[in-house]
Amino acid sequence: MDISDRSSAIPLLCPIPVHPALGVIEEVHGPVIDIFCNRLPPLHQALYVCLDNERYIFEVHRHLDESRVRAIALHRTSGLRRLMPVFDTGGPLQIPVTAACLGRLLDIFGNPLDGGPPLNTQEYRPIVTTPSPLSEAENTSEVLRTGIKVIDLLCPFVRGGKTGLFGGAGVGKTVLIMEFMNAIIRLHHGASVFAGVGERIREGHELWHDMQDSGVMPRTLMVFGQMDESPGVRFRIGLSALTYAEYLRDHVAKEVLFLMDNAFRFVQAGSELSGLLGRMPATVGYQPTLLSEVAELQERISSNHSGSITAVEAVYVPADDMTDPAVGAILAHLDTTVILSRNQAAKGIYPAVDPLASGSRMMDRVTVGERHSRVAQTVREHLARYRELEDIIAMLGLEALSEVDRQTVLRARLLERYLTQPFFVVAEHTGIAGISVPLETTLKDCEDFISGKYDDLPEERCYMRGGMRDGI
């Protein structure tokens, strides 16, 4: 097959080709493009065709034989046809990086989605790269305070670590993510990068405007790969956002909060790509490369001498099965697990964190201290005992319990309501001003609850407030 003859038969739609022709399109199957090449490009190389004076970018994912590659389109494939000349960019997909990206809404290529001007910069970074060298990695044994009582007390975040936020629709996941952004910006003067993986356009629009209204947008970058886009976009949007987070860590802010919604959609996009590329499925139909694909993303989230990236990833749990292979692959990389419970939300407990199912590797006496460990353990014991007795209370009433159990239930109910908190980012909707509570205040209040100091206080007096000494 003569590439030169084929290429010359098709007029170029770009006015001036920037790179030499690599080959021609041989077949188009949805987002999958088979390309006949005069030389094989390496895996993950970014190729493109010119259509209507625009570049349609492909990413090489498979070598079929000595002269053909299979690539995934990062644009819609409408208008593509056989024998169109394909050009080589000379490297993997690169995006423009600059400190001016804060406050912007971008796509996977760094193009604006907010109607603003393009990023004005000459610096570009590849989205597919290796993590920081082990010699440059910083230890992640420091707690990152958020000012959220239940998080700081029972499942503290690790500075430079990874947190999984497990929850379904309607339990306050987005609000909690926005509050984390607000905390990083307000308490640590850092920056936030939000990766919308397979985001619905309605959700993305609402989130964007909510962040503007809450005042966190000037120190936030949002990168969206929408639900209707190519699986290649949904698969790579996390790496694109993470590239921006790495740039901000190295040049703009010591503290960078990286948020992904939803990590499960990243796995789904990888599974879709795997099927399109012709791989045989593995466990429960997932791609055989599941573990390595998750690790490729997670291992990029790291700290170095310049600063730290702290990740908070929303994770959907299929059929509430925590043993699902996708959930297990993500769990293996997490330092903190926050489970949002629909039962908590139904009772009006917000944030709807399940205090017994959630946990952190930082919860030991050496890291958080003897006092914090002891108070957190005692609070868990009270809440666990209350949960054990709930069925008995529902059937026989509180009077059927022993005096000790009645006292435990009373204090557990007070603690449960105390661990609610009004958030800054929804103050306009709730009419309650947001509150950030220092850990020392939370520990002292919990000690007072456990000792019985507030036994005579009505439960509603503990609900949706900051410290107990505020207003008593």
Short mmCIF file of C-alpha atoms in Angstrom, two decimals:
data_model
loop_
_atom_site.label_atom_id
_atom_site.label_comp_id
_atom_site.label_asym_id
_atom_site.label_seq_id
_atom_site.Cartn_x
_atom_site.Cartn_y
_atom_site.Cartn_z
CA MET A 1 0.00 0.00 0.00
CA ASP A 2 1.47 3.35 -1.05
CA ILE A 3 0.83 6.03 1.55
CA SER A 4 2.00 8.91 -0.62
CA ASP A 5 -0.50 8.06 -3.36
CA ARG A 6 -3.37 7.87 -0.88
CA SER A 7 -2.46 11.10 0.90
CA SER A 8 -2.17 13.09 -2.30
CA ALA A 9 -5.65 11.95 -3.37
CA ILE A 10 -7.31 13.75 -0.48
CA PRO A 11 -7.14 17.56 -0.30
CA LEU A 12 -6.07 18.87 3.08
CA LEU A 13 -8.74 20.85 4.90
CA CYS A 14 -6.19 22.68 7.09
CA PRO A 15 -4.70 25.64 5.20
CA ILE A 16 -1.10 24.78 6.18
CA PRO A 17 -0.21 21.33 7.55
CA VAL A 18 2.04 21.85 10.56
CA HIS A 19 3.36 18.28 10.79
CA PRO A 20 4.31 15.70 8.13
CA ALA A 21 1.62 13.20 7.08
CA LEU A 22 1.87 9.98 9.02
CA GLY A 23 -0.69 7.95 7.11
CA VAL A 24 -4.37 7.75 6.22
CA ILE A 25 -7.59 6.66 7.90
CA GLU A 26 -8.38 3.08 6.96
CA GLU A 27 -11.58 2.44 8.96
CA VAL A 28 -13.89 4.34 11.31
CA HIS A 29 -15.95 2.43 13.88
CA GLY A 30 -17.61 5.02 16.11
CA PRO A 31 -14.83 6.54 18.23
CA VAL A 32 -12.34 3.85 17.07
CA ILE A 33 -10.09 4.82 14.16
CA ASP A 34 -7.84 2.36 12.32
CA ILE A 35 -4.93 4.14 10.63
CA PHE A 36 -2.54 2.85 7.97
CA CYS A 37 0.88 4.37 8.72
CA ASN A 38 4.15 4.74 6.87
CA ARG A 39 5.83 4.53 10.28
CA LEU A 40 4.39 3.32 13.57
CA PRO A 41 3.82 6.02 16.19
CA PRO A 42 4.36 5.05 19.84
CA LEU A 43 1.44 4.27 22.13
CA HIS A 44 -0.36 7.32 23.56
CA GLN A 45 0.90 9.46 20.67
CA ALA A 46 -1.49 12.26 19.68
CA LEU A 47 -2.44 12.25 15.99
CA TYR A 48 -4.87 14.49 14.14
CA VAL A 49 -6.78 15.09 10.93
CA CYS A 50 -7.91 18.42 9.56
CA LEU A 51 -11.65 18.84 9.07
CA ASP A 52 -13.39 22.17 8.49
CA ASN A 53 -10.17 23.96 9.47
CA GLU A 54 -10.19 22.24 12.86
CA ARG A 55 -8.03 19.51 14.30
CA TYR A 56 -9.69 16.26 15.26
CA ILE A 57 -7.31 14.58 17.69
CA PHE A 58 -6.80 10.83 18.13
CA GLU A 59 -4.77 8.95 20.74
CA VAL A 60 -2.96 5.75 19.76
CA HIS A 61 -3.94 2.83 22.00
CA ARG A 62 -2.98 -0.30 20.04
CA HIS A 63 -0.57 -1.53 17.36
CA LEU A 64 -2.50 -3.90 15.11
CA ASP A 65 0.46 -4.97 12.92
CA GLU A 66 3.65 -3.49 11.46
CA SER A 67 1.81 -0.78 9.53
CA ARG A 68 -1.57 -0.23 11.26
CA VAL A 69 -2.57 1.31 14.58
CA ARG A 70 -5.87 1.64 16.38
CA ALA A 71 -6.62 5.01 17.95
CA ILE A 72 -9.45 6.53 19.94
CA ALA A 73 -10.94 9.83 18.76
CA LEU A 74 -11.13 12.62 21.32
CA HIS A 75 -13.72 14.43 19.20
CA ARG A 76 -16.94 13.38 17.54
CA THR A 77 -16.20 11.35 14.44
CA SER A 78 -18.99 12.79 12.28
CA GLY A 79 -17.47 13.87 8.97
CA LEU A 80 -14.45 11.59 9.08
CA ARG A 81 -13.96 9.24 6.16
CA ARG A 82 -11.51 6.73 4.74
CA LEU A 83 -8.28 7.93 3.09
CA MET A 84 -8.20 11.21 5.03
CA PRO A 85 -4.53 12.08 5.74
CA VAL A 86 -3.45 11.75 9.36
CA PHE A 87 -0.72 13.91 10.88
CA ASP A 88 1.56 13.37 13.86
CA THR A 89 1.80 16.01 16.61
CA GLY A 90 5.17 14.61 17.64
CA GLY A 91 4.19 13.62 21.16
CA PRO A 92 1.34 12.81 23.53
CA LEU A 93 -1.59 15.16 24.02
CA GLN A 94 -0.39 18.44 25.57
CA ILE A 95 -2.39 21.19 27.24
CA PRO A 96 -1.59 24.88 27.92
CA VAL A 97 -0.71 25.63 31.54
CA THR A 98 -0.61 29.01 33.27
CA ALA A 99 -1.46 30.54 36.63
CA ALA A 100 -4.29 32.38 34.84
CA CYS A 101 -6.19 29.07 34.58
CA LEU A 102 -7.66 29.69 38.04
CA GLY A 103 -11.25 30.83 37.85
CA ARG A 104 -11.72 29.18 34.47
CA LEU A 105 -13.86 26.36 33.06
CA LEU A 106 -11.92 24.27 30.51
CA ASP A 107 -12.22 21.12 28.41
CA ILE A 108 -9.72 18.26 28.07
CA PHE A 109 -7.59 20.29 25.61
CA GLY A 110 -7.43 23.41 27.79
CA ASN A 111 -9.97 25.24 25.61
CA PRO A 112 -12.42 27.54 27.43
CA LEU A 113 -15.98 26.36 28.09
CA ASP A 114 -16.96 29.51 30.00
CA GLY A 115 -17.09 31.87 27.02
CA GLY A 116 -13.84 33.54 28.07
CA PRO A 117 -10.66 34.04 26.02
CA PRO A 118 -8.22 31.17 25.42
CA LEU A 119 -5.40 30.71 27.91
CA ASN A 120 -2.54 33.03 26.94
CA THR A 121 0.62 30.99 27.45
CA GLN A 122 3.49 29.39 25.57
CA GLU A 123 3.98 26.60 28.14
CA TYR A 124 2.47 23.19 27.46
CA ARG A 125 2.57 19.94 29.44
CA PRO A 126 1.75 16.38 28.34
CA ILE A 127 -1.18 14.80 30.17
CA VAL A 128 0.35 11.30 30.00
CA THR A 129 3.56 11.30 32.00
CA THR A 130 5.25 9.49 34.86
CA PRO A 131 4.67 10.39 38.53
CA SER A 132 7.23 12.40 40.48
CA PRO A 133 10.40 10.37 41.15
CA LEU A 134 10.43 8.49 44.43
CA SER A 135 13.44 10.54 45.55
CA GLU A 136 11.37 13.77 45.29
CA ALA A 137 8.27 12.45 47.06
CA GLU A 138 7.37 13.97 50.42
CA ASN A 139 6.00 12.06 53.39
CA THR A 140 2.22 12.25 53.84
CA SER A 141 1.82 11.83 57.57
CA GLU A 142 0.28 15.19 58.40
CA VAL A 143 -3.42 15.81 59.01
CA LEU A 144 -5.15 18.39 56.81
CA ARG A 145 -7.74 20.29 58.83
CA THR A 146 -11.02 21.08 57.09
CA GLY A 147 -13.03 22.75 59.85
CA ILE A 148 -15.75 20.10 59.36
CA LYS A 149 -16.37 18.46 62.75
CA VAL A 150 -17.23 14.91 61.76
CA ILE A 151 -14.38 14.73 59.22
CA ASP A 152 -11.66 16.15 61.47
CA LEU A 153 -12.78 14.04 64.43
CA LEU A 154 -13.45 10.59 62.94
CA CYS A 155 -11.87 10.39 59.47
CA PRO A 156 -9.23 13.14 59.14
CA PHE A 157 -7.80 13.96 55.75
CA VAL A 158 -4.16 13.29 54.97
CA ARG A 159 -2.23 16.24 53.56
CA GLY A 160 -1.08 15.00 50.18
CA GLY A 161 -3.23 11.88 50.51
CA LYS A 162 -6.30 10.51 48.80
CA THR A 163 -9.84 10.43 50.13
CA GLY A 164 -12.74 8.47 48.67
CA LEU A 165 -16.23 9.90 49.06
CA PHE A 166 -18.69 7.03 48.61
CA GLY A 167 -22.32 7.98 48.17
CA GLY A 168 -25.35 7.90 45.90
CA ALA A 169 -27.50 10.69 44.54
CA GLY A 170 -29.10 13.14 46.93
CA VAL A 171 -26.94 12.55 50.02
CA GLY A 172 -24.99 15.82 49.82
CA LYS A 173 -21.92 14.67 47.92
CA THR A 174 -21.59 17.79 45.75
CA VAL A 175 -22.16 20.13 48.68
CA LEU A 176 -19.46 18.35 50.67
CA ILE A 177 -17.04 18.60 47.75
CA MET A 178 -17.71 22.33 47.43
CA GLU A 179 -17.17 22.81 51.17
CA PHE A 180 -13.80 21.04 50.92
CA MET A 181 -12.84 23.53 48.22
CA ASN A 182 -13.94 26.40 50.42
CA ALA A 183 -11.93 25.04 53.37
CA ILE A 184 -8.70 24.67 51.38
CA ILE A 185 -9.03 28.18 49.98
CA ARG A 186 -10.06 29.81 53.28
CA LEU A 187 -7.93 27.90 55.81
CA HIS A 188 -4.86 27.04 53.76
CA HIS A 189 -4.91 29.74 51.03
CA GLY A 190 -4.58 27.02 48.43
CA ALA A 191 -6.18 26.27 45.08
CA SER A 192 -8.68 23.68 43.89
CA VAL A 193 -8.96 21.71 40.66
CA PHE A 194 -12.28 20.01 39.89
CA ALA A 195 -12.38 17.19 37.34
CA GLY A 196 -15.88 16.49 36.04
CA VAL A 197 -15.65 12.97 34.58
CA GLY A 198 -18.69 12.18 32.47
CA GLU A 199 -20.54 15.11 34.06
CA ARG A 200 -24.11 15.84 32.99
CA ILE A 201 -24.27 19.29 31.43
CA ARG A 202 -27.05 20.30 33.86
CA GLU A 203 -24.95 19.28 36.87
CA GLY A 204 -21.86 20.99 35.51
CA HIS A 205 -23.76 24.22 34.85
CA GLU A 206 -25.30 24.24 38.32
CA LEU A 207 -21.99 23.46 40.00
CA TRP A 208 -20.19 26.19 38.10
CA HIS A 209 -22.77 28.81 39.12
CA ASP A 210 -22.92 27.55 42.72
CA MET A 211 -19.16 27.96 43.01
CA GLN A 212 -19.37 31.47 41.63
CA ASP A 213 -22.13 32.34 44.10
CA SER A 214 -20.20 30.88 47.05
CA GLY A 215 -17.05 32.82 46.18
CA VAL A 216 -14.68 29.86 45.68
CA MET A 217 -14.39 30.12 41.89
CA PRO A 218 -11.50 32.68 41.76
CA ARG A 219 -9.17 30.05 43.30
CA THR A 220 -10.70 27.09 41.46
CA LEU A 221 -10.15 25.51 38.06
CA MET A 222 -12.86 23.29 36.60
CA VAL A 223 -12.07 20.78 33.83
CA PHE A 224 -15.07 19.00 32.30
CA GLY A 225 -15.38 15.94 30.10
CA GLN A 226 -19.12 15.75 29.54
CA MET A 227 -21.26 12.63 29.44
CA ASP A 228 -22.00 12.90 25.70
CA GLU A 229 -18.34 13.09 24.69
CA SER A 230 -16.09 10.33 23.42
CA PRO A 231 -15.07 7.63 25.95
CA GLY A 232 -11.51 8.74 25.21
CA VAL A 233 -12.33 12.17 26.68
CA ARG A 234 -13.97 10.68 29.76
CA PHE A 235 -10.99 8.36 30.20
CA ARG A 236 -8.37 11.14 29.92
CA ILE A 237 -10.14 14.10 31.54
CA GLY A 238 -8.83 13.09 34.98
CA LEU A 239 -5.22 13.14 33.73
CA SER A 240 -5.80 16.52 32.07
CA ALA A 241 -7.12 18.02 35.32
CA LEU A 242 -4.31 16.37 37.29
CA THR A 243 -1.74 17.97 34.98
CA TYR A 244 -3.17 21.37 35.93
CA ALA A 245 -3.07 20.38 39.62
CA GLU A 246 0.62 19.45 39.29
CA TYR A 247 1.37 22.80 37.64
CA LEU A 248 -0.47 24.73 40.37
CA ARG A 249 1.34 22.72 43.06
CA ASP A 250 4.73 23.53 41.55
CA HIS A 251 4.17 27.20 40.70
CA VAL A 252 1.12 28.75 42.39
CA ALA A 253 -0.07 27.21 45.67
CA LYS A 254 1.45 25.03 48.37
CA GLU A 255 -1.90 23.34 48.96
CA VAL A 256 -3.86 22.02 45.99
CA LEU A 257 -7.15 20.19 46.41
CA PHE A 258 -7.90 17.84 43.52
CA LEU A 259 -11.53 16.76 43.27
CA MET A 260 -12.92 14.14 40.90
CA ASP A 261 -16.57 13.47 40.29
CA ASN A 262 -16.90 10.63 39.52
CA ALA A 263 -14.02 8.17 39.75
CA PHE A 264 -16.33 5.29 38.83
CA ARG A 265 -17.14 6.95 35.50
CA PHE A 266 -13.40 6.96 34.78
CA VAL A 267 -13.41 3.17 35.27
CA GLN A 268 -16.52 2.87 33.09
CA ALA A 269 -14.86 4.85 30.29
CA GLY A 270 -11.83 2.53 30.50
CA SER A 271 -14.11 -0.49 30.27
CA GLU A 272 -15.86 0.98 27.22
CA LEU A 273 -12.50 1.67 25.55
CA SER A 274 -11.28 -1.82 26.34
CA GLY A 275 -14.24 -3.34 24.52
CA LEU A 276 -13.81 -1.00 21.54
CA LEU A 277 -10.14 -1.93 21.30
CA GLY A 278 -11.02 -5.63 21.16
CA ARG A 279 -9.75 -6.80 24.55
CA MET A 280 -11.42 -9.71 26.29
CA PRO A 281 -13.26 -8.65 29.46
CA ALA A 282 -12.04 -9.86 32.85
CA THR A 283 -13.71 -10.07 36.28
CA VAL A 284 -17.41 -9.02 36.28
CA GLY A 285 -16.94 -7.68 32.74
CA TYR A 286 -14.34 -5.07 33.65
CA GLN A 287 -11.28 -4.44 31.50
CA PRO A 288 -8.22 -6.65 32.16
CA THR A 289 -6.18 -3.46 32.60
CA LEU A 290 -8.38 -2.14 35.42
CA LEU A 291 -5.73 -2.14 38.16
CA SER A 292 -3.03 -0.53 36.04
CA GLU A 293 -5.36 2.17 34.69
CA VAL A 294 -6.51 3.14 38.17
CA ALA A 295 -2.90 3.14 39.40
CA GLU A 296 -1.81 5.33 36.46
CA LEU A 297 -4.16 8.04 37.69
CA GLN A 298 -3.80 7.59 41.44
CA GLU A 299 0.00 7.49 41.54
CA ARG A 300 0.16 10.93 39.91
CA ILE A 301 -1.49 12.37 43.03
CA SER A 302 1.61 13.07 45.10
CA SER A 303 3.49 15.64 47.15
CA ASN A 304 6.97 17.03 46.59
CA HIS A 305 9.15 19.82 47.94
CA SER A 306 6.99 22.42 46.12
CA GLY A 307 3.68 21.49 47.76
CA SER A 308 1.04 18.84 48.08
CA ILE A 309 -1.97 17.59 46.13
CA THR A 310 -4.78 16.32 48.34
CA ALA A 311 -7.37 14.33 46.40
CA VAL A 312 -11.06 13.90 47.18
CA GLU A 313 -12.74 11.50 44.78
CA ALA A 314 -16.43 10.78 44.61
CA VAL A 315 -16.96 7.07 43.97
CA TYR A 316 -20.23 5.46 42.95
CA VAL A 317 -20.73 1.99 44.43
CA PRO A 318 -22.63 -0.33 42.03
CA ALA A 319 -25.57 -1.95 43.84
CA ASP A 320 -24.00 -0.80 47.15
CA ASP A 321 -21.46 -3.61 46.76
CA MET A 322 -18.16 -2.54 48.31
CA THR A 323 -16.55 -5.74 46.99
CA ASP A 324 -17.04 -4.65 43.36
CA PRO A 325 -13.69 -4.91 41.50
CA ALA A 326 -13.77 -1.23 40.46
CA VAL A 327 -14.43 -0.09 44.02
CA GLY A 328 -11.73 -2.42 45.32
CA ALA A 329 -9.19 -1.10 42.81
CA ILE A 330 -9.84 2.48 43.96
CA LEU A 331 -9.93 1.58 47.67
CA ALA A 332 -6.42 0.14 47.45
CA HIS A 333 -5.04 3.66 46.87
CA LEU A 334 -7.03 5.60 49.47
CA ASP A 335 -5.87 6.97 52.80
CA THR A 336 -9.31 8.04 54.02
CA THR A 337 -12.74 6.56 53.30
CA VAL A 338 -15.84 8.71 53.84
CA ILE A 339 -19.14 6.85 53.47
CA LEU A 340 -22.24 9.00 52.96
CA SER A 341 -25.34 7.27 54.28
CA ARG A 342 -28.85 7.68 52.93
CA ASN A 343 -30.18 6.82 56.40
CA GLN A 344 -28.28 9.76 57.88
CA ALA A 345 -29.60 12.08 55.18
CA ALA A 346 -33.17 10.83 55.80
CA LYS A 347 -32.83 11.86 59.45
CA GLY A 348 -31.63 15.33 58.44
CA ILE A 349 -28.07 14.67 59.59
CA TYR A 350 -25.85 16.74 57.27
CA PRO A 351 -23.13 16.14 56.32
CA ALA A 352 -24.59 12.63 56.02
CA VAL A 353 -21.33 10.88 56.98
CA ASP A 354 -21.69 7.38 58.42
CA PRO A 355 -19.40 7.70 61.47
CA LEU A 356 -18.99 3.94 61.90
CA ALA A 357 -18.27 2.94 58.29
CA SER A 358 -15.90 5.86 57.59
CA GLY A 359 -12.26 5.82 58.61
CA SER A 360 -8.73 7.06 58.02
CA ARG A 361 -5.24 5.63 58.26
CA MET A 362 -4.34 8.71 60.34
CA MET A 363 -6.52 7.55 63.22
CA ASP A 364 -3.82 6.22 65.52
CA ARG A 365 -2.29 7.55 68.71
CA VAL A 366 1.09 8.27 67.15
CA THR A 367 -0.29 10.50 64.37
CA VAL A 368 -3.25 12.34 65.90
CA GLY A 369 -2.25 12.10 69.57
CA GLU A 370 -3.57 10.23 72.59
CA ARG A 371 -6.42 12.63 73.32
CA HIS A 372 -7.83 12.77 69.78
CA SER A 373 -7.64 8.98 69.43
CA ARG A 374 -9.36 8.41 72.77
CA VAL A 375 -12.19 10.88 72.14
CA ALA A 376 -12.84 9.56 68.62
CA GLN A 377 -12.92 5.97 69.88
CA THR A 378 -15.35 6.82 72.68
CA VAL A 379 -17.65 8.70 70.29
CA ARG A 380 -17.67 5.70 67.95
CA GLU A 381 -18.49 3.37 70.86
CA HIS A 382 -21.49 5.50 71.88
CA LEU A 383 -22.80 5.71 68.30
CA ALA A 384 -22.24 1.98 67.73
CA ARG A 385 -24.14 1.06 70.89
CA TYR A 386 -27.00 3.37 69.88
CA ARG A 387 -27.19 1.66 66.48
CA GLU A 388 -27.32 -1.77 68.14
CA LEU A 389 -30.23 -0.67 70.33
CA GLU A 390 -32.28 1.12 67.66
CA ASP A 391 -34.45 -1.92 66.87
CA ILE A 392 -35.19 -2.53 70.54
CA ILE A 393 -36.09 1.13 71.03
CA ALA A 394 -38.39 1.05 67.99
CA MET A 395 -40.25 -2.03 69.27
CA LEU A 396 -40.27 -1.63 73.05
CA GLY A 397 -39.42 1.99 73.66
CA LEU A 398 -36.54 3.66 75.50
CA GLU A 399 -37.96 2.54 78.86
CA ALA A 400 -37.05 -1.09 78.09
CA LEU A 401 -33.34 -0.29 78.27
CA SER A 402 -31.13 -0.37 81.32
CA GLU A 403 -30.11 2.89 82.96
CA VAL A 404 -26.60 2.65 81.47
CA ASP A 405 -27.94 2.03 77.95
CA ARG A 406 -30.46 4.87 78.26
CA GLN A 407 -27.64 7.22 79.20
CA THR A 408 -25.52 5.96 76.30
CA VAL A 409 -28.39 6.43 73.83
CA LEU A 410 -29.10 9.93 75.12
CA ARG A 411 -25.50 11.02 74.71
CA ALA A 412 -25.18 9.30 71.31
CA ARG A 413 -28.22 11.19 70.02
CA LEU A 414 -26.73 14.47 71.27
CA LEU A 415 -23.40 13.64 69.62
CA GLU A 416 -25.11 12.67 66.36
CA ARG A 417 -26.80 16.06 66.17
CA TYR A 418 -23.70 17.89 67.32
CA LEU A 419 -21.74 16.45 64.39
CA THR A 420 -24.06 18.25 61.95
CA GLN A 421 -22.78 21.55 60.65
CA PRO A 422 -23.95 24.48 58.49
CA PHE A 423 -21.79 24.95 55.39
CA PHE A 424 -20.56 28.16 53.82
CA VAL A 425 -21.38 27.11 50.27
CA VAL A 426 -25.11 26.61 50.92
CA ALA A 427 -25.64 29.52 53.32
CA GLU A 428 -27.74 31.36 50.72
CA HIS A 429 -30.12 28.38 50.43
CA THR A 430 -30.38 27.45 54.12
CA GLY A 431 -30.31 30.91 55.64
CA ILE A 432 -27.77 29.64 58.21
CA ALA A 433 -24.30 31.15 58.15
CA GLY A 434 -21.50 28.67 57.51
CA ILE A 435 -19.22 27.74 60.41
CA SER A 436 -15.69 26.35 60.55
CA VAL A 437 -14.92 24.56 63.82
CA PRO A 438 -11.33 24.07 65.05
CA LEU A 439 -10.43 20.54 66.08
CA GLU A 440 -9.66 21.63 69.65
CA THR A 441 -13.23 22.92 70.03
CA THR A 442 -14.66 19.67 68.66
CA LEU A 443 -12.58 17.55 71.05
CA LYS A 444 -13.54 19.63 74.08
CA ASP A 445 -17.23 19.55 73.21
CA CYS A 446 -17.22 15.78 72.66
CA GLU A 447 -15.48 15.27 76.01
CA ASP A 448 -18.23 17.33 77.64
CA PHE A 449 -20.96 15.29 75.92
CA ILE A 450 -19.36 12.03 77.04
CA SER A 451 -18.92 13.23 80.62
CA GLY A 452 -22.61 14.17 80.84
CA LYS A 453 -22.26 17.94 80.96
CA TYR A 454 -25.00 18.44 78.34
CA ASP A 455 -27.32 15.58 79.37
CA ASP A 456 -30.13 18.03 80.18
CA LEU A 457 -29.76 19.99 76.94
CA PRO A 458 -32.55 19.51 74.34
CA GLU A 459 -31.35 17.74 71.20
CA GLU A 460 -32.39 20.60 68.93
CA ARG A 461 -29.94 22.88 70.74
CA CYS A 462 -27.07 20.73 69.42
CA TYR A 463 -28.27 20.65 65.82
CA MET A 464 -26.59 22.66 63.03
CA ARG A 465 -24.25 24.75 65.09
CA GLY A 466 -20.52 25.22 65.63
CA GLY A 467 -18.95 24.91 69.06
CA MET A 468 -21.22 24.36 72.07
CA ARG A 469 -19.86 27.47 73.77
CA ASP A 470 -21.11 29.65 70.92
CA GLY A 471 -24.33 31.10 72.22
CA ILE A 472 -24.81 29.00 75.39
#
